[in-house]
Amino acid sequence: MNTSKKMETLKSYIESKGLKSTAQRDYIADTFFKSNTHISLEELLKKVKRKTPNIGYATVYRTMKLLTEGGLAISRQFGDGQTRYENLPEYGHHDHIICVKCSKIAEFQNQKIEELQSETAKKLGFTVINHKLELYGYCSGCA
Amino acid sequence: MNTSKKMETLKSYIESKGLKSTAQRDYIADTFFKSNTHISLEELLKKVKRKTPNIGYATVYRTMKLLTEGGLAISRQFGDGQTRYENLPEYGHHDHIICVKCSKIAEFQNQKIEELQSETAKKLGFTVINHKLELYGYCSGCA
DNA sequence: TGTTATTATGATAATAACTTTCATTTTCAA
DNA sequence: TTGAAAATGAAAGTTATTATCATAATAACA
């Protein structure tokens, strides 16, 4: 999903919840949608403050909570003590492979793995709606 | 790996690091090894205090840190704001499927998925040493 | 276009989990 | 046994997250 489509989706979500639209929230969301990293609140706040220095941490926090609830962001914990937010990808789903030495994060997709997951879940009586797959290892530079 | 084997491994690890063995640490480790849940520090402390009420949070914390460093425990974050510790399984590796409604956690193994992971990683120049796979969905009771 | 009820904001305080500090106790090699 | 080094427990310090509250902004409607 691209950025403008995400902004539209957000607008619908806000309307459906009876909330009000604000410039701050729009700008935070837009900034997040345009970031391509696994961004933390602190990092996002920093980005946002470049153009609008008077925006507060709490507003960024609440916006990301809203986006997460609305399915436009995915909150994740990679183990560094901070919650990081992931953007919905343009197309399809991806997983992560993380270097335990230099913390480099690469992304990948594998349709076959996804199929096997659904199958396995079904056997256990579960219906899968989402998943997280993280591989940990050494990247080419750190091997 | 069974509990007594784990205690032995711990002993070797402690020796190799030039540390000293203590009754508290042994008891905490043993209690952890015998727990079969994804236990938090608070929960483990509670268990431990039943027999040895004067043990402190910090000691449990330090023991779990040690076990994690020694590869005898795996620290995980399922998103409830607490670090949880997982026991090494008796045999092989397992993954998790978590019900988003009732938080029930089931475990599963799938050799084929593991193979595909290694393959995929290799293509990206990574060598996998560990992984986390979590499926989220509805269990049979919550569907 | 005002009015007004409701929501949002930003600053700050509170919370919760994790980590460190420090005085004291315990361990263990010589 | 003794003494250097490590461990413990209580408490204090950190850090990220969440809540509070006074004020400002929004939007439905007369």
Short mmCIF file of C-alpha atoms in Angstrom, two decimals, chain B residues 10-102:
data_model
loop_
_atom_site.label_atom_id
_atom_site.label_comp_id
_atom_site.label_asym_id
_atom_site.label_seq_id
_atom_site.Cartn_x
_atom_site.Cartn_y
_atom_site.Cartn_z
CA LEU B 10 25.41 -24.42 34.22
CA LYS B 11 28.08 -25.67 36.60
CA SER B 12 30.60 -25.92 33.77
CA TYR B 13 29.67 -22.47 32.55
CA ILE B 14 30.13 -20.99 36.02
CA GLU B 15 33.51 -22.63 36.38
CA SER B 16 34.66 -21.50 32.97
CA LYS B 17 33.82 -17.91 33.90
CA GLY B 18 35.57 -18.09 37.26
CA LEU B 19 32.34 -17.51 39.16
CA LYS B 20 31.31 -19.03 42.46
CA SER B 21 28.41 -21.32 43.02
CA THR B 22 25.69 -20.36 45.44
CA ALA B 23 22.64 -22.03 46.86
CA GLN B 24 20.37 -19.21 45.70
CA ARG B 25 21.48 -19.36 42.11
CA ASP B 26 21.25 -23.12 42.00
CA TYR B 27 17.76 -23.06 43.39
CA ILE B 28 16.60 -20.34 41.01
CA ALA B 29 18.07 -22.16 38.03
CA ASP B 30 16.58 -25.46 39.08
CA THR B 31 13.17 -23.88 39.56
CA PHE B 32 13.40 -22.27 36.16
CA PHE B 33 14.50 -25.49 34.47
CA LYS B 34 11.50 -27.26 35.97
CA SER B 35 9.01 -24.64 34.83
CA ASN B 36 7.43 -25.32 31.52
CA THR B 37 5.91 -21.95 30.78
CA HIS B 38 7.23 -18.72 29.33
CA ILE B 39 7.97 -17.36 32.73
CA SER B 40 8.59 -13.77 33.73
CA LEU B 41 11.00 -12.61 36.43
CA GLU B 42 8.10 -11.73 38.69
CA GLU B 43 6.55 -15.15 38.30
CA LEU B 44 9.82 -16.94 38.83
CA LEU B 45 10.55 -14.87 41.93
CA LYS B 46 7.15 -15.84 43.31
CA LYS B 47 7.85 -19.52 42.76
CA VAL B 48 11.27 -19.30 44.31
CA LYS B 49 10.05 -17.37 47.34
CA ARG B 50 7.75 -20.23 48.32
CA LYS B 51 10.71 -22.20 49.60
CA THR B 52 13.22 -19.41 50.13
CA PRO B 53 11.30 -16.25 50.98
CA ASN B 54 14.37 -14.11 51.56
CA ILE B 55 15.61 -14.31 47.99
CA GLY B 56 15.60 -10.98 46.19
CA TYR B 57 14.39 -9.85 42.79
CA ALA B 58 17.91 -8.79 41.81
CA THR B 59 19.27 -12.28 42.33
CA VAL B 60 16.60 -13.79 40.12
CA TYR B 61 17.30 -11.10 37.54
CA ARG B 62 21.03 -11.79 37.62
CA THR B 63 20.56 -15.52 37.47
CA MET B 64 18.33 -15.32 34.40
CA LYS B 65 20.81 -12.98 32.76
CA LEU B 66 23.51 -15.53 33.41
CA LEU B 67 21.42 -18.40 32.07
CA THR B 68 20.61 -16.41 28.98
CA GLU B 69 24.25 -15.59 28.35
CA GLY B 70 25.13 -19.21 28.90
CA GLY B 71 22.54 -20.32 26.38
CA LEU B 72 20.42 -22.13 28.96
CA ALA B 73 17.49 -19.77 28.67
CA ILE B 74 16.08 -17.71 25.86
CA SER B 75 14.66 -14.30 26.60
CA ARG B 76 11.64 -13.31 24.62
CA GLN B 77 9.14 -10.51 24.34
CA PHE B 78 5.67 -11.45 23.31
CA GLY B 79 4.43 -7.89 23.55
CA ASP B 80 2.88 -7.78 27.02
CA GLY B 81 5.61 -5.49 28.29
CA GLN B 82 7.48 -8.17 30.17
CA THR B 83 10.51 -10.17 29.24
CA ARG B 84 9.74 -13.84 29.42
CA TYR B 85 12.20 -16.66 29.64
CA GLU B 86 11.93 -19.84 27.75
CA ASN B 87 13.45 -23.15 28.67
CA LEU B 88 15.50 -25.06 26.19
CA PRO B 89 13.25 -27.85 24.99
CA GLU B 90 13.98 -31.48 25.79
CA TYR B 91 14.46 -32.15 22.14
CA GLY B 92 14.61 -29.94 19.08
CA HIS B 93 13.28 -26.49 18.52
CA HIS B 94 9.74 -25.22 18.64
CA ASP B 95 7.83 -22.17 17.59
CA HIS B 96 4.75 -20.45 18.94
CA ILE B 97 1.24 -19.74 17.94
CA ILE B 98 -0.54 -17.18 20.06
CA CYS B 99 -4.25 -16.49 20.29
CA VAL B 100 -4.82 -12.75 19.96
CA LYS B 101 -8.00 -12.98 21.98
CA CYS B 102 -7.26 -15.24 24.95
#
